mmCIF file of C-alpha atoms in Angstrom:
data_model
loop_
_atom_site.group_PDB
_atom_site.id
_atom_site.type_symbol
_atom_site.label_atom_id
_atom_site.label_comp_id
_atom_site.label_asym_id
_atom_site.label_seq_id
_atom_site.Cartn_x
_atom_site.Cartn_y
_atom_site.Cartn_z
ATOM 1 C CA UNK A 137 88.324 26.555 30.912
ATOM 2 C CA UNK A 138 84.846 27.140 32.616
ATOM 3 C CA UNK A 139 84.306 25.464 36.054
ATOM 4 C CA UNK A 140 80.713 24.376 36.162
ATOM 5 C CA UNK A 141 81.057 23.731 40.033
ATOM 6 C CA UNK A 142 82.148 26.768 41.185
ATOM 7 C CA UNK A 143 79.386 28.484 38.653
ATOM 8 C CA UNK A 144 76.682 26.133 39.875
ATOM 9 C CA UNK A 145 77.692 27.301 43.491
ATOM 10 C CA UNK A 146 77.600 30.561 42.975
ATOM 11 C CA UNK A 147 74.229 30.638 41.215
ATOM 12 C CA UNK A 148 72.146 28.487 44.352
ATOM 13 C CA UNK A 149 70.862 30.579 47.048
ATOM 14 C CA UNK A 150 72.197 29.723 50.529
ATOM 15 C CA UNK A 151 70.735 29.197 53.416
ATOM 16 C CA UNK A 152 71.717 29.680 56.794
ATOM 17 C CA UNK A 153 70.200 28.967 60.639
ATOM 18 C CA UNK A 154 70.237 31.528 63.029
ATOM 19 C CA UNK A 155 72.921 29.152 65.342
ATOM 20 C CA UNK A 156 74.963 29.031 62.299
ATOM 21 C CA UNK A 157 74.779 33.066 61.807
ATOM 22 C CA UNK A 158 75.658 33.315 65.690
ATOM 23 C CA UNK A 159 78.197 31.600 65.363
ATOM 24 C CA UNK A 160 80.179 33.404 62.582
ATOM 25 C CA UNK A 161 79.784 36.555 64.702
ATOM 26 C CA UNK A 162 81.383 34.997 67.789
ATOM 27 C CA UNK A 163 84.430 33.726 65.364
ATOM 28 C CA UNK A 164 84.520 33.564 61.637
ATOM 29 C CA UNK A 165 87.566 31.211 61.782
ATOM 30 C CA UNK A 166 85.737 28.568 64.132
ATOM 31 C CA UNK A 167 82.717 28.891 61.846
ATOM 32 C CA UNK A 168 85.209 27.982 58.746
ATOM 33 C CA UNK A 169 86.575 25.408 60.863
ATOM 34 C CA UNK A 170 83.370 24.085 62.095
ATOM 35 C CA UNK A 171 80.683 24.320 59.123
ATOM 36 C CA UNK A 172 82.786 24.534 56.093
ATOM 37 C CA UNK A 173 86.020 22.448 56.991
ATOM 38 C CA UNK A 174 83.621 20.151 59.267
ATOM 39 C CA UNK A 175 86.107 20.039 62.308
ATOM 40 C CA UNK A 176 84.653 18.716 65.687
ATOM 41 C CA UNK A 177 86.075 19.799 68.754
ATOM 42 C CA UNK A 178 87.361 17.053 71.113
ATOM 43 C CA UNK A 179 85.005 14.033 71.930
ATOM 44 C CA UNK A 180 82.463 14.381 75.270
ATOM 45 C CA UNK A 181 80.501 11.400 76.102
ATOM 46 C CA UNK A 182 77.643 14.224 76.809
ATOM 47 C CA UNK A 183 77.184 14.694 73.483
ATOM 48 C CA UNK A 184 74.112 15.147 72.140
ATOM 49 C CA UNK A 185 72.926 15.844 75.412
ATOM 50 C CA UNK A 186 70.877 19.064 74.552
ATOM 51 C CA UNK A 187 69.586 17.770 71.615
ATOM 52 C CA UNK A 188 67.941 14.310 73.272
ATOM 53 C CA UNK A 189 66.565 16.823 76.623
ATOM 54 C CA UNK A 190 64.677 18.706 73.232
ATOM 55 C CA UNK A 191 63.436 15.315 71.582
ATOM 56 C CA UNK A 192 62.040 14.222 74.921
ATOM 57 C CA UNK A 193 60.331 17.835 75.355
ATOM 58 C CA UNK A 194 58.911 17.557 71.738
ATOM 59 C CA UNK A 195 57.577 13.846 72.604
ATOM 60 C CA UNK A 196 55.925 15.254 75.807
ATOM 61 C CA UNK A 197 54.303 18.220 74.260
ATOM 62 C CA UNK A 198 52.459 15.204 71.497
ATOM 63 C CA UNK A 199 51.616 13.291 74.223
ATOM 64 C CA UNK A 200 50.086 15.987 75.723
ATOM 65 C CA UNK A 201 48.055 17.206 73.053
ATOM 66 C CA UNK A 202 47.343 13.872 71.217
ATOM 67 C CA UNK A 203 46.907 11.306 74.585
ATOM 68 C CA UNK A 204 45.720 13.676 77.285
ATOM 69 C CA UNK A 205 48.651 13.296 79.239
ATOM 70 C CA UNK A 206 49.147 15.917 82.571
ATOM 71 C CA UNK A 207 52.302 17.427 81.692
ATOM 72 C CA UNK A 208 54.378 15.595 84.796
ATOM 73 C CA UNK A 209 53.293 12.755 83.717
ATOM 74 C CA UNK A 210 54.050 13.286 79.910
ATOM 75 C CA UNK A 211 57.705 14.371 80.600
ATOM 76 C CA UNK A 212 58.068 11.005 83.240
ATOM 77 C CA UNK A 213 56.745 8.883 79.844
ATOM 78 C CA UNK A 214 59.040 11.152 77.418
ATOM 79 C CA UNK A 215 62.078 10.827 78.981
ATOM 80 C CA UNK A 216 61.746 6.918 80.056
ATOM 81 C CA UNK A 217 60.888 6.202 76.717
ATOM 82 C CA UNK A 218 63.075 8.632 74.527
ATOM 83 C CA UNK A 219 65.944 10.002 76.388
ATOM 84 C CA UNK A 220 69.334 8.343 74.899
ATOM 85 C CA UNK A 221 72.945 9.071 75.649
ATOM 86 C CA UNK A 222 75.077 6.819 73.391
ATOM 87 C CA UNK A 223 78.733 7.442 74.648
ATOM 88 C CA UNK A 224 77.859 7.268 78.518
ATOM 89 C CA UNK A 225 78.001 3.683 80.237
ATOM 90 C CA UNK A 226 74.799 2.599 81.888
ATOM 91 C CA UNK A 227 75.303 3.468 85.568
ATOM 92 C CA UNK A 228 76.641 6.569 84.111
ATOM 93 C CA UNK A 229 73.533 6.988 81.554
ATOM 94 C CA UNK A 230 70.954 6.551 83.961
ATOM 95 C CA UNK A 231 72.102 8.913 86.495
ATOM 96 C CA UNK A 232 72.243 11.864 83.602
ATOM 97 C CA UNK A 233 68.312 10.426 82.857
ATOM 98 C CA UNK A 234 67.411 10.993 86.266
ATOM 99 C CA UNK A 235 68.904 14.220 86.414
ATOM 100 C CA UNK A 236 67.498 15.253 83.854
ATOM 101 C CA UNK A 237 63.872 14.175 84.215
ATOM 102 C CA UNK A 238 63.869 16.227 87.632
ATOM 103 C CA UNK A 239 65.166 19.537 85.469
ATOM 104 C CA UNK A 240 62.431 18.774 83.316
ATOM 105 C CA UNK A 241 59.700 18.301 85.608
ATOM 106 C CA UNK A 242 61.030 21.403 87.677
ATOM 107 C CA UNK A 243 60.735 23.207 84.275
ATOM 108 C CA UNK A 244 57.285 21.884 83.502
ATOM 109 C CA UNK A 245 56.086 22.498 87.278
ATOM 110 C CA UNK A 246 56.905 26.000 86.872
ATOM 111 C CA UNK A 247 55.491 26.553 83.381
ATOM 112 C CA UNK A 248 52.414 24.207 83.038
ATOM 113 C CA UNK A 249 50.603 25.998 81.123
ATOM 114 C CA UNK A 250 52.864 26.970 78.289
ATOM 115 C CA UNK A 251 52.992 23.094 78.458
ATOM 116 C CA UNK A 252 49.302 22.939 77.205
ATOM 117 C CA UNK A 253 49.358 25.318 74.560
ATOM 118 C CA UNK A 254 52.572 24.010 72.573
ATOM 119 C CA UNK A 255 51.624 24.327 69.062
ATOM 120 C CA UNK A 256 54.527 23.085 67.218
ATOM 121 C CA UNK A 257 57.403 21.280 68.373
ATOM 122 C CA UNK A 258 60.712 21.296 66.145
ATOM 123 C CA UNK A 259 64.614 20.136 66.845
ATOM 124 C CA UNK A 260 67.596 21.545 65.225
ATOM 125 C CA UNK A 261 68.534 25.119 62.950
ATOM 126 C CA UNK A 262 64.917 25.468 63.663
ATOM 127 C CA UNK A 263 62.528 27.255 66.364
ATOM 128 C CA UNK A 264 62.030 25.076 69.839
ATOM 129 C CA UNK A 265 58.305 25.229 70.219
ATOM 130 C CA UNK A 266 55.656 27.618 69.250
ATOM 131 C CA UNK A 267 53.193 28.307 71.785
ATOM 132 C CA UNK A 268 49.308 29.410 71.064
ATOM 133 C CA UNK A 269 47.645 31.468 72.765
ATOM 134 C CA UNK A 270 44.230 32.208 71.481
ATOM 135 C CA UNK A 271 45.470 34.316 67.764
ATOM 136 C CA UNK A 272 48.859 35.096 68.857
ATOM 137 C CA UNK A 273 52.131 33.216 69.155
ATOM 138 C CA UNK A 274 55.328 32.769 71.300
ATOM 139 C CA UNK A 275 58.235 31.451 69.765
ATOM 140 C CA UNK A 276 60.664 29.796 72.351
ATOM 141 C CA UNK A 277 64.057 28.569 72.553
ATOM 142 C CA UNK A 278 65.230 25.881 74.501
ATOM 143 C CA UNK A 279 68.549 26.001 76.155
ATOM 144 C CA UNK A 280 70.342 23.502 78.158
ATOM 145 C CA UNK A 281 73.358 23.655 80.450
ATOM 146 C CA UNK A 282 75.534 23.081 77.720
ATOM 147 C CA UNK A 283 74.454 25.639 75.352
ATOM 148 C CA UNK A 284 77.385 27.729 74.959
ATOM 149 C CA UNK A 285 75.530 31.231 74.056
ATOM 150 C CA UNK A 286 74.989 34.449 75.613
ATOM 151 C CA UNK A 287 71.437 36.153 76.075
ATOM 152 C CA UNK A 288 72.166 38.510 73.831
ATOM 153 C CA UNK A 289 72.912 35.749 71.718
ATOM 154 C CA UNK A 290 69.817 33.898 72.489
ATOM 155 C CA UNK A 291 67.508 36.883 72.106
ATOM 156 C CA UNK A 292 69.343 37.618 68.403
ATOM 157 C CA UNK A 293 68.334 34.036 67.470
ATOM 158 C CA UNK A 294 64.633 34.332 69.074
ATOM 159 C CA UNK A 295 64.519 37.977 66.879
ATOM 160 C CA UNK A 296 65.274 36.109 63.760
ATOM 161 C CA UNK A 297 62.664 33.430 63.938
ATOM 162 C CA UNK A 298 59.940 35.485 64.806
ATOM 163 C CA UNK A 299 61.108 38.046 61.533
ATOM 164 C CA UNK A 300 60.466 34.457 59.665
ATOM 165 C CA UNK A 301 57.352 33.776 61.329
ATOM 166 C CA UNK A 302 56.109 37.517 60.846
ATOM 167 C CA UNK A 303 56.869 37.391 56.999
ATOM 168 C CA UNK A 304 54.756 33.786 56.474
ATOM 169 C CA UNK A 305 52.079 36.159 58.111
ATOM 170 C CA UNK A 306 51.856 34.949 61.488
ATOM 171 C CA UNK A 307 51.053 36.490 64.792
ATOM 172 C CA UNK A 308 54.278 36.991 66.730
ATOM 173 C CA UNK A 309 53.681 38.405 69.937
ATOM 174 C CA UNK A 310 55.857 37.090 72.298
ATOM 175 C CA UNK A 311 59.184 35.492 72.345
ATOM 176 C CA UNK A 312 61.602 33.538 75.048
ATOM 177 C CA UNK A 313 63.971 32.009 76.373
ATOM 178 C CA UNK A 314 63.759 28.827 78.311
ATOM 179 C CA UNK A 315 66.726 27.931 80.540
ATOM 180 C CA UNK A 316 66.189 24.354 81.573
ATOM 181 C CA UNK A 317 69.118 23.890 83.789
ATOM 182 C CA UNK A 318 66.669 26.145 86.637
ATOM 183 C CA UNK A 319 63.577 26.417 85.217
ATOM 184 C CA UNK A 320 63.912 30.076 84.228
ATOM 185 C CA UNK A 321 62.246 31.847 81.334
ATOM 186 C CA UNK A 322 63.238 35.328 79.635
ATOM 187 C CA UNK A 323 61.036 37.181 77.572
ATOM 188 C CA UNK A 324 62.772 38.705 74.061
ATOM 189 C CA UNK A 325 61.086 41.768 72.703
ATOM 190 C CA UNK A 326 59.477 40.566 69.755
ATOM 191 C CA UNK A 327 57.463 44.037 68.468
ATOM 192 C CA UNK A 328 58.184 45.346 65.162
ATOM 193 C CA UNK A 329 60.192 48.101 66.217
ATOM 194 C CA UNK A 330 63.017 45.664 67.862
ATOM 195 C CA UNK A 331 62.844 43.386 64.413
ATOM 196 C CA UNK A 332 63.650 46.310 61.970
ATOM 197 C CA UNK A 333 67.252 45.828 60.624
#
């Protein structure tokens, strides 16, 4: 007897985000576990931590480009408004918020002007921000304290966006790293030489 699902499987074309390819390489057990099998490590009350400090950069980045906003001010408005920690009691909550808008403003105080020129803004299996400058692009990664993920890591994932980017025919010239934990930024060699397979 046939089996039409296994068939049907085997004849789509899958898909997969750099994080996900990362983390097969670290451990292709934890990435059966994980992505296939759908196991979740042990509860944290942080969770979702690094994914609401990215929402409330996206937000900031609109309001800068669509309201005028300074970029202090922007992040201040972003994170009052948008930042969200659901497993955390309130005293708890707000003191993470707090934290976390003074990482952010740190970050923003140091990079300004990348601030300004934020093209795109995206969350999740896709890239961070793209920044334009003029013709060319940066594509940039956010990474928070609790990113688990070495540079080399990091660059790999930064490598494979901008080989995405390149192909729709855009003009990669720059890629990074941004460590928001202290407001650091490393540059990933993004010329066509470093992207060849």
């Amino acid at each position: 007897m046939h089996d039409l699902t296994s068939s049907k499987i085997s004849d789509e074309i899958l898909t997969y985000t750099p994080s996900e390819i990362i983390l097969y390489r670290k451990c292709p057990y934890f990435y059966r576990l994980n992505q296939i099998w759908g196991y979740e490590p042990g509860f944290k009350e942080r969770i979702g931590y690094g994914n609401t400090l990215h929402f409330c950069l996206q937000q900031a980045a609109d309001l800068i480009k669509n309201e005028g906003y300074s970029p202090i001010s922007a992040i201040s408005t972003a994170v009052d408004e948008n930042f969200y920690m659901p497993f955390v009691n309130k005293i708890q909550g707000e003191k993470i918020k707090e934290a976390a808008k003074r990482k952010l403003i740190s970050f923003v105080k140091k990079h300004e002007t990348d601030m300004h020129n934020i093209q795109e803004a995206t969350i999740t299996g896709k890239i961070d921000v793209i920044i334009h400058d003029g013709d060319q692009l940066e594509v940039r990664d956010y990474k928070t304290s609790d990113s688990v993920i070495t540079e080399a890591e990091s660059a790999m994932q930064i490598q494979m966006y901008s080989i995405g980017m390149k192909i729709l025919g855009e003009n990669v010239t720059k890629g990074s790293v941004a460590y928001l934990s202290d407001a650091k930024v490393a540059y990933v060699e993004v010329d066509d030489s470093r992207l060849k397979p």
